[in-house]
């Protein structure tokens, strides 16, 4: 069956890292006859430069017609002074909301070869393998009313609204519970139910939904404690589920436990597991065009795409194994380099992964 992938490289290092992931997918495609077809489009600053908008109609149609969207990153100083409605990030937010990608999966995995890269002690993080499931299309980032108003006394006041409907909470709870079923069957729901009514409802609905998954052990934690536990004893967690803003913050903290932002993939799924896949890092304008970006997060995002949208488990496993083998071969981009390793460029890292895939034939 044909698998149509909309490829949106975006800005900064986006095109460089996406090229490497496409190389890896093309290799697997010919090895395993996966039926993958690529179609390229523009998003973010690159789209603004071409069409005057970060989220052109063509890109939306391309993404809607595809089975999955594969994205590099958006943003950069060039577009920072634009009106907020025209900034590159609007393209990404627009895509997430148009495709109803409400479930954001962010694994934080520490590869044993990179244990030195973490700022935490090896015994605290070695073997770390957490999945954070973040609600992505609701909550305070989208809630209305929002804005900045002028009060009677002339002072300005900023305001946003934290809002979740029952159905929004229930669908993210299902998503997280199903992911927990495929892992170690433990789910920790993170909220601030002692202060925020909205998250009190969150806790109630997650608890209710979990009754349908008796094989999953559900626990609850306040977000402040969760932040503390993530740096104190992160291995206690298997899957965590939380709201948009809490997830934004906690998943970045979890990512940094691994010490290497260039290693971490992500998936954003709709109710039918159609998804958008991208590395968790941004467009890294400071290193764009230098050929030194780490493409592994993007390559691992391709593995997530094969696993979650296309159910091609063997193909996904092969990519992950090839990445592991590349690390075993002591090949490193600058961000994960340490003495005694072989420092390679973005494309050399991609080539190494492809070579490892070919060895596996
Ligand atoms: P960033 O993730 O782009 O970069 C942070 C640091 O990590 C930089 O020093 C960068 O060089 C390094 N880095 C990131 N990815 C790397 C890789 N693959 N290999 C090696 N080093 C890597 O975050 P930032 O600097 O805060 O943001 C830069 C731009 O990216 C901004 O415009 C921001 O809005 C945007 N951004 C986009 C996304 C996205 O597209 N999903 C996410 C975050 C930030």
CSV table of C-alpha atoms and ligand atoms in Angstrom, one decimal:
chain,number,residue,atom,x,y,z
A,1,UNK,CA,0.0,0.0,0.0
A,2,UNK,CA,1.2,3.5,-0.9
A,3,UNK,CA,2.3,5.6,2.1
A,4,UNK,CA,2.2,9.3,1.2
A,5,UNK,CA,4.5,11.5,3.2
A,6,UNK,CA,4.3,15.3,3.1
A,7,UNK,CA,7.9,16.5,3.7
A,8,UNK,CA,8.2,20.0,5.2
A,9,UNK,CA,11.8,20.8,5.9
A,10,UNK,CA,11.2,24.3,7.2
A,11,UNK,CA,13.9,26.7,8.3
A,12,UNK,CA,17.5,26.8,9.6
A,13,UNK,CA,18.9,23.3,10.0
A,14,UNK,CA,15.5,21.8,9.0
A,15,UNK,CA,16.5,21.1,5.3
A,16,UNK,CA,19.8,19.6,6.3
A,17,UNK,CA,18.5,17.1,8.8
A,18,UNK,CA,15.4,16.2,6.8
A,19,UNK,CA,17.6,15.3,3.8
A,20,UNK,CA,19.3,12.7,6.0
A,21,UNK,CA,16.1,11.2,7.3
A,22,UNK,CA,14.7,11.0,3.8
A,23,UNK,CA,17.9,9.2,2.8
A,24,UNK,CA,17.4,6.6,5.5
A,25,UNK,CA,13.7,6.2,4.6
A,26,UNK,CA,14.6,5.8,0.9
A,27,UNK,CA,17.1,3.1,1.8
A,28,UNK,CA,14.5,1.2,3.8
A,29,UNK,CA,11.9,1.8,1.1
A,30,UNK,CA,14.0,-0.1,-1.4
A,31,UNK,CA,15.0,-2.8,1.1
A,32,UNK,CA,11.5,-3.5,2.3
A,33,UNK,CA,9.2,-2.3,-0.5
A,34,UNK,CA,7.4,0.0,2.0
A,35,UNK,CA,5.6,1.9,-0.8
A,36,UNK,CA,6.7,5.3,0.6
A,37,UNK,CA,6.2,8.4,-1.7
A,38,UNK,CA,7.5,11.8,-0.7
A,39,UNK,CA,6.0,15.2,-1.6
A,40,UNK,CA,7.7,18.4,-0.5
A,41,UNK,CA,6.2,21.6,0.7
A,42,UNK,CA,7.1,24.9,2.5
A,43,UNK,CA,6.3,25.9,6.0
A,44,UNK,CA,7.4,28.6,8.4
A,45,UNK,CA,9.9,31.3,7.4
A,46,UNK,CA,10.6,29.5,4.1
A,47,UNK,CA,6.9,29.6,3.2
A,48,UNK,CA,6.7,33.3,4.3
A,49,UNK,CA,9.5,34.2,2.0
A,50,UNK,CA,7.9,32.5,-0.9
A,51,UNK,CA,4.1,33.1,-0.3
A,52,UNK,CA,4.0,35.9,2.4
A,53,UNK,CA,2.4,33.4,4.9
A,54,UNK,CA,4.0,30.8,7.2
A,55,UNK,CA,1.2,28.4,6.5
A,56,UNK,CA,0.1,28.5,2.8
A,57,UNK,CA,-3.0,26.8,1.5
A,58,UNK,CA,-0.9,24.5,-0.7
A,59,UNK,CA,0.9,23.2,2.4
A,60,UNK,CA,-2.4,22.6,4.3
A,61,UNK,CA,-3.8,20.7,1.2
A,62,UNK,CA,-0.5,18.7,0.9
A,63,UNK,CA,-0.6,17.8,4.6
A,64,UNK,CA,-4.3,16.9,4.5
A,65,UNK,CA,-3.9,14.6,1.5
A,66,UNK,CA,-0.8,12.8,3.0
A,67,UNK,CA,-0.8,9.9,5.4
A,68,UNK,CA,1.8,11.5,7.5
A,69,UNK,CA,3.7,14.8,7.8
A,70,UNK,CA,7.4,14.9,8.2
A,71,UNK,CA,8.8,18.2,9.5
A,72,UNK,CA,12.2,19.6,10.2
A,73,UNK,CA,11.9,22.8,12.2
A,74,UNK,CA,10.7,26.3,11.8
A,75,UNK,CA,11.8,29.8,12.9
A,76,UNK,CA,14.8,32.0,13.0
A,77,UNK,CA,16.0,35.6,13.7
A,78,UNK,CA,15.2,36.6,10.1
A,79,UNK,CA,11.4,36.4,10.9
A,80,UNK,CA,11.4,37.5,14.6
A,81,UNK,CA,10.3,41.1,13.9
A,82,UNK,CA,7.2,40.0,11.9
A,83,UNK,CA,3.8,40.4,13.3
A,84,UNK,CA,3.0,37.4,15.5
A,85,UNK,CA,0.4,36.2,13.0
A,86,UNK,CA,3.1,35.9,10.3
A,87,UNK,CA,5.8,34.3,12.4
A,88,UNK,CA,7.1,30.8,11.4
A,89,UNK,CA,5.7,29.2,14.5
A,90,UNK,CA,2.2,30.1,13.4
A,91,UNK,CA,2.7,27.6,10.5
A,92,UNK,CA,3.4,24.8,13.0
A,93,UNK,CA,0.5,25.7,15.3
A,94,UNK,CA,-1.8,26.0,12.3
A,95,UNK,CA,-0.8,22.5,11.1
A,96,UNK,CA,-1.3,21.0,14.5
A,97,UNK,CA,-4.7,22.5,14.9
A,98,UNK,CA,-5.9,21.9,11.3
A,99,UNK,CA,-4.9,18.3,11.5
A,100,UNK,CA,-6.3,17.9,15.0
A,101,UNK,CA,-3.0,16.5,16.2
A,102,UNK,CA,-3.9,16.5,19.9
A,103,UNK,CA,-1.6,13.9,21.2
A,104,UNK,CA,2.1,14.8,21.3
A,105,UNK,CA,4.4,11.9,22.1
A,106,UNK,CA,7.8,12.9,23.3
A,107,UNK,CA,10.1,10.0,24.4
A,108,UNK,CA,13.1,10.8,26.5
A,109,UNK,CA,15.5,7.9,26.0
A,110,UNK,CA,19.1,7.9,27.1
A,111,UNK,CA,21.3,5.9,24.9
A,112,UNK,CA,23.9,4.1,27.0
A,113,UNK,CA,26.7,5.4,24.7
A,114,UNK,CA,25.7,8.9,25.6
A,115,UNK,CA,25.3,8.7,29.4
A,116,UNK,CA,28.2,11.2,29.8
A,117,UNK,CA,26.2,13.8,27.9
A,118,UNK,CA,23.6,14.2,30.7
A,119,UNK,CA,24.2,16.7,33.4
A,120,UNK,CA,22.8,14.3,35.9
A,121,UNK,CA,24.7,11.4,37.6
A,122,UNK,CA,24.9,8.3,35.4
A,123,UNK,CA,23.2,6.2,38.1
A,124,UNK,CA,20.2,8.6,38.1
A,125,UNK,CA,19.7,8.5,34.3
A,126,UNK,CA,21.3,5.4,32.8
A,127,UNK,CA,18.6,3.3,31.2
A,128,UNK,CA,16.2,6.2,31.2
A,129,UNK,CA,13.2,5.5,28.9
A,130,UNK,CA,10.2,7.8,29.5
A,131,UNK,CA,7.3,8.7,27.2
A,132,UNK,CA,5.6,12.1,27.8
A,133,UNK,CA,2.2,12.4,26.3
A,134,UNK,CA,1.3,16.1,26.0
A,135,UNK,CA,-2.1,17.4,25.0
A,136,UNK,CA,-1.4,19.6,22.1
A,137,UNK,CA,-4.4,21.4,20.7
A,138,UNK,CA,-6.2,22.7,23.8
A,139,UNK,CA,-5.5,24.3,27.2
A,140,UNK,CA,-4.1,27.7,27.9
A,141,UNK,CA,-2.2,28.0,24.6
A,142,UNK,CA,-5.5,28.1,22.7
A,143,UNK,CA,-8.1,29.2,25.3
A,144,UNK,CA,-10.1,32.3,24.8
A,145,UNK,CA,-10.5,35.1,25.9
A,146,UNK,CA,-6.9,36.1,25.6
A,147,UNK,CA,-5.0,39.3,25.1
A,148,UNK,CA,-3.7,42.4,26.8
A,149,UNK,CA,-6.3,44.9,28.0
A,150,UNK,CA,-6.1,48.3,29.6
A,151,UNK,CA,-7.7,48.5,33.1
A,152,UNK,CA,-9.7,51.5,34.4
A,153,UNK,CA,-6.6,52.8,36.2
A,154,UNK,CA,-4.7,52.8,32.9
A,155,UNK,CA,-2.5,49.8,33.8
A,156,UNK,CA,-2.2,47.1,31.1
A,157,UNK,CA,-3.2,43.5,32.1
A,158,UNK,CA,-2.3,40.4,30.2
A,159,UNK,CA,-4.7,37.4,30.4
A,160,UNK,CA,-5.1,33.9,29.0
A,161,UNK,CA,-7.7,31.2,29.6
A,162,UNK,CA,-7.0,27.6,30.7
A,163,UNK,CA,-9.9,25.5,29.3
A,164,UNK,CA,-10.4,21.8,28.7
A,165,UNK,CA,-13.6,20.1,27.8
A,166,UNK,CA,-14.4,16.5,29.0
A,167,UNK,CA,-14.0,15.1,25.5
A,168,UNK,CA,-10.6,16.7,25.0
A,169,UNK,CA,-9.4,15.2,28.3
A,170,UNK,CA,-10.9,11.8,27.5
A,171,UNK,CA,-9.3,11.5,24.1
A,172,UNK,CA,-5.8,12.3,25.4
A,173,UNK,CA,-6.3,9.9,28.3
A,174,UNK,CA,-7.2,7.1,25.8
A,175,UNK,CA,-4.2,7.9,23.8
A,176,UNK,CA,-1.8,7.8,26.8
A,177,UNK,CA,-3.4,4.7,28.3
A,178,UNK,CA,-3.0,2.9,24.9
A,179,UNK,CA,0.6,3.9,24.7
A,180,UNK,CA,1.2,2.7,28.3
A,181,UNK,CA,-0.3,-0.7,27.3
A,182,UNK,CA,2.4,-1.0,24.7
A,183,UNK,CA,5.1,-0.2,27.2
A,184,UNK,CA,5.4,-1.0,31.0
A,185,UNK,CA,1.7,-0.3,31.7
A,186,UNK,CA,2.3,2.6,34.1
A,187,UNK,CA,0.7,6.0,33.5
A,188,UNK,CA,1.3,9.1,35.7
A,189,UNK,CA,-1.2,11.9,35.0
A,190,UNK,CA,0.2,15.3,35.9
A,191,UNK,CA,-2.1,18.2,37.0
A,192,UNK,CA,-2.5,21.0,39.5
A,193,UNK,CA,-5.8,19.8,40.8
A,194,UNK,CA,-5.2,21.4,44.2
A,195,UNK,CA,-5.3,24.9,42.7
A,196,UNK,CA,-6.9,24.8,39.2
A,197,UNK,CA,-10.5,23.6,38.7
A,198,UNK,CA,-9.8,22.8,35.1
A,199,UNK,CA,-7.2,20.3,36.1
A,200,UNK,CA,-9.5,18.9,38.9
A,201,UNK,CA,-11.8,17.9,36.0
A,202,UNK,CA,-8.7,16.6,34.2
A,203,UNK,CA,-8.0,14.2,37.1
A,204,UNK,CA,-11.6,13.1,37.3
A,205,UNK,CA,-11.9,12.3,33.6
A,206,UNK,CA,-8.5,10.6,33.4
A,207,UNK,CA,-9.4,8.4,36.4
A,208,UNK,CA,-12.7,7.5,34.8
A,209,UNK,CA,-11.2,6.7,31.4
A,210,UNK,CA,-8.5,4.5,33.0
A,211,UNK,CA,-11.2,2.2,34.3
A,212,UNK,CA,-11.4,0.9,30.7
A,213,UNK,CA,-7.7,-0.1,30.9
A,214,UNK,CA,-7.5,-2.3,34.1
A,215,UNK,CA,-4.1,-3.5,33.0
A,216,UNK,CA,-2.6,0.0,33.3
A,217,UNK,CA,-1.6,1.3,36.7
A,218,UNK,CA,-2.6,4.9,37.0
A,219,UNK,CA,-1.1,7.4,39.4
A,220,UNK,CA,-1.5,11.2,39.7
A,221,UNK,CA,1.1,13.9,40.5
A,222,UNK,CA,1.0,17.6,40.9
A,223,UNK,CA,3.1,19.4,38.3
A,224,UNK,CA,5.5,21.0,40.8
A,225,UNK,CA,6.3,17.6,42.3
A,226,UNK,CA,6.5,16.0,38.8
A,227,UNK,CA,9.2,18.6,37.8
A,228,UNK,CA,11.1,17.8,41.0
A,229,UNK,CA,10.8,14.0,40.6
A,230,UNK,CA,11.9,14.2,36.9
A,231,UNK,CA,15.3,15.5,38.0
A,232,UNK,CA,15.4,13.6,41.3
A,233,UNK,CA,14.5,10.1,40.2
A,234,UNK,CA,13.3,10.1,36.6
A,235,UNK,CA,13.4,6.3,36.1
A,236,UNK,CA,10.3,6.0,38.3
A,237,UNK,CA,8.2,7.1,35.3
A,238,UNK,CA,7.0,5.0,32.4
A,239,UNK,CA,4.4,7.1,30.6
A,240,UNK,CA,3.3,10.6,31.8
A,241,UNK,CA,0.2,12.4,30.4
A,242,UNK,CA,-0.4,16.1,30.9
A,243,UNK,CA,-1.9,19.3,29.6
A,244,UNK,CA,-0.4,21.5,26.8
A,245,UNK,CA,1.5,24.0,28.9
A,246,UNK,CA,2.7,21.5,31.6
A,247,UNK,CA,3.7,19.1,28.9
A,248,UNK,CA,5.7,21.8,27.1
A,249,UNK,CA,7.7,22.4,30.2
A,250,UNK,CA,8.1,18.9,31.5
A,251,UNK,CA,9.0,17.4,28.2
A,252,UNK,CA,11.8,19.9,27.7
A,253,UNK,CA,13.1,19.1,31.2
A,254,UNK,CA,12.8,15.3,30.4
A,255,UNK,CA,14.6,15.9,27.1
A,256,UNK,CA,17.5,17.5,28.9
A,257,UNK,CA,17.9,14.6,31.2
A,258,UNK,CA,19.4,12.9,28.2
A,259,UNK,CA,21.7,15.8,27.6
A,260,UNK,CA,21.4,15.7,23.9
A,261,UNK,CA,18.6,17.7,22.3
A,262,UNK,CA,19.8,16.5,18.9
A,263,UNK,CA,18.8,12.9,19.7
A,264,UNK,CA,15.1,13.2,20.6
A,265,UNK,CA,12.2,12.6,18.2
A,266,UNK,CA,8.5,13.4,18.6
A,267,UNK,CA,5.2,12.5,17.1
A,268,UNK,CA,1.9,14.3,17.1
A,269,UNK,CA,-1.1,12.1,16.4
A,270,UNK,CA,-4.8,12.6,15.6
A,271,UNK,CA,-7.6,10.2,16.7
A,272,UNK,CA,-6.7,7.8,13.8
A,273,UNK,CA,-3.0,7.8,14.3
A,274,UNK,CA,-2.3,10.1,11.3
A,275,UNK,CA,0.6,12.0,12.5
A,276,UNK,CA,3.2,14.7,12.2
A,277,UNK,CA,6.7,13.7,13.0
A,278,UNK,CA,9.6,16.1,13.9
A,279,UNK,CA,12.6,16.4,16.1
A,280,UNK,CA,12.0,18.1,19.4
A,281,UNK,CA,14.6,20.7,18.8
A,282,UNK,CA,14.2,23.9,16.9
A,283,UNK,CA,15.8,25.3,13.7
A,284,UNK,CA,19.2,26.0,15.5
A,285,UNK,CA,20.0,29.1,13.4
A,286,UNK,CA,23.4,29.3,15.2
A,287,UNK,CA,24.6,26.2,13.3
A,288,UNK,CA,22.4,26.3,10.2
A,289,UNK,CA,24.3,25.8,6.9
A,290,UNK,CA,27.4,24.6,8.6
A,291,UNK,CA,26.7,20.9,8.1
A,292,UNK,CA,27.3,20.0,11.7
A,293,UNK,CA,23.7,19.5,13.0
A,294,UNK,CA,22.8,16.1,14.5
A,295,UNK,CA,20.3,14.4,12.2
A,296,UNK,CA,19.6,11.5,14.6
A,297,UNK,CA,16.5,13.1,16.2
A,298,UNK,CA,15.0,13.5,12.8
A,299,UNK,CA,16.0,10.0,11.7
A,300,UNK,CA,14.4,8.6,14.9
A,301,UNK,CA,11.3,10.7,14.1
A,302,UNK,CA,11.1,8.7,10.9
A,303,UNK,CA,11.2,5.5,13.0
A,304,UNK,CA,8.3,6.8,15.1
A,305,UNK,CA,6.4,7.5,11.9
A,306,UNK,CA,6.8,4.0,10.7
A,307,UNK,CA,5.8,2.6,14.2
A,308,UNK,CA,2.8,4.8,15.0
A,309,UNK,CA,1.2,5.8,11.7
A,310,UNK,CA,2.2,2.9,9.4
A,311,UNK,CA,2.4,0.1,12.0
A,312,UNK,CA,5.7,-1.0,10.2
A,313,UNK,CA,7.3,-2.2,13.5
A,314,UNK,CA,10.1,-4.1,11.9
A,315,UNK,CA,11.1,-1.1,9.8
A,316,UNK,CA,11.0,1.2,12.8
A,317,UNK,CA,13.1,-1.3,14.8
A,318,UNK,CA,15.6,-1.4,12.0
A,319,UNK,CA,16.1,2.4,12.0
A,320,UNK,CA,16.5,2.4,15.8
A,321,UNK,CA,19.0,-0.4,15.7
A,322,UNK,CA,21.0,1.3,12.9
A,323,UNK,CA,21.2,4.5,15.0
A,324,UNK,CA,22.3,2.4,18.0
A,325,UNK,CA,25.0,0.7,15.8
A,326,UNK,CA,26.2,4.1,14.5
A,327,UNK,CA,26.7,5.2,18.1
A,328,UNK,CA,28.4,1.9,18.9
A,329,UNK,CA,30.8,2.7,16.0
A,330,UNK,CA,31.8,5.8,18.0
A,331,UNK,CA,30.6,8.1,15.2
A,332,UNK,CA,29.4,11.5,16.7
A,333,UNK,CA,28.2,14.9,15.5
A,334,UNK,CA,29.7,17.9,17.4
A,335,UNK,CA,26.8,18.2,19.9
A,336,UNK,CA,27.4,14.7,21.3
A,337,UNK,CA,31.1,14.5,20.6
A,338,UNK,CA,33.6,13.5,23.3
A,339,UNK,CA,37.3,12.7,23.2
A,340,UNK,CA,38.3,9.6,21.4
A,341,UNK,CA,35.2,9.6,19.1
A,342,UNK,CA,35.1,10.2,15.4
A,343,UNK,CA,33.6,13.6,14.7
A,344,UNK,CA,31.3,13.6,11.6
A,345,UNK,CA,29.2,16.0,9.7
A,346,UNK,CA,25.4,15.9,9.3
A,347,UNK,CA,25.5,14.0,6.0
A,348,UNK,CA,28.3,11.6,7.3
A,349,UNK,CA,26.1,10.7,10.2
A,350,UNK,CA,23.2,10.0,7.8
A,351,UNK,CA,25.5,7.9,5.6
A,352,UNK,CA,26.6,5.9,8.6
A,353,UNK,CA,23.0,5.1,9.6
A,354,UNK,CA,22.3,4.1,5.9
A,355,UNK,CA,25.5,1.9,5.9
A,356,UNK,CA,24.3,0.2,9.1
A,357,UNK,CA,20.9,-0.4,7.6
A,358,UNK,CA,22.5,-2.0,4.5
A,359,UNK,CA,24.7,-4.3,6.7
A,360,UNK,CA,21.4,-5.6,8.2
A,361,UNK,CA,20.1,-6.9,4.9
B,1,LIG,P1,16.9,25.2,19.2
B,1,LIG,O1,16.4,23.9,19.6
B,1,LIG,O2,16.8,25.5,17.7
B,1,LIG,O3,18.5,25.3,19.6
B,1,LIG,C1,18.9,25.2,20.9
B,1,LIG,C2,20.4,24.8,21.0
B,1,LIG,O4,20.5,23.5,20.6
B,1,LIG,C3,21.3,25.6,19.9
B,1,LIG,O5,22.5,25.8,20.5
B,1,LIG,C4,21.4,24.7,18.8
B,1,LIG,O6,22.5,24.9,18.0
B,1,LIG,C5,21.3,23.3,19.4
B,1,LIG,N1,20.7,22.3,18.6
B,1,LIG,C6,19.4,22.2,18.3
B,1,LIG,N2,19.2,21.2,17.4
B,1,LIG,C7,20.4,20.6,17.2
B,1,LIG,C8,20.9,19.5,16.4
B,1,LIG,N3,20.0,18.8,15.7
B,1,LIG,N4,22.2,19.3,16.4
B,1,LIG,C9,23.1,20.0,17.1
B,1,LIG,N5,22.7,21.0,17.9
B,1,LIG,C10,21.4,21.3,17.9
B,1,LIG,O7,16.2,26.3,20.1
B,1,LIG,P2,16.2,27.9,20.0
B,1,LIG,O8,17.6,28.3,19.7
B,1,LIG,O9,15.6,28.3,21.3
B,1,LIG,O10,15.3,28.3,18.8
B,1,LIG,C11,15.8,28.6,17.5
B,1,LIG,C12,14.6,28.8,16.6
B,1,LIG,O11,13.9,27.5,16.5
B,1,LIG,C13,13.6,29.8,17.1
B,1,LIG,O12,13.1,30.5,16.1
B,1,LIG,C14,12.5,29.0,17.7
B,1,LIG,O13,11.2,29.6,17.7
B,1,LIG,C15,12.5,27.8,16.8
B,1,LIG,N6,11.9,26.5,17.4
B,1,LIG,C16,11.2,25.8,16.6
B,1,LIG,C17,10.7,24.5,17.0
B,1,LIG,C18,10.0,23.7,16.0
B,1,LIG,O14,10.1,23.9,14.8
B,1,LIG,N7,9.3,22.6,16.5
B,1,LIG,C19,10.9,24.1,18.3
B,1,LIG,C20,11.7,24.9,19.2
B,1,LIG,C21,12.2,26.2,18.7
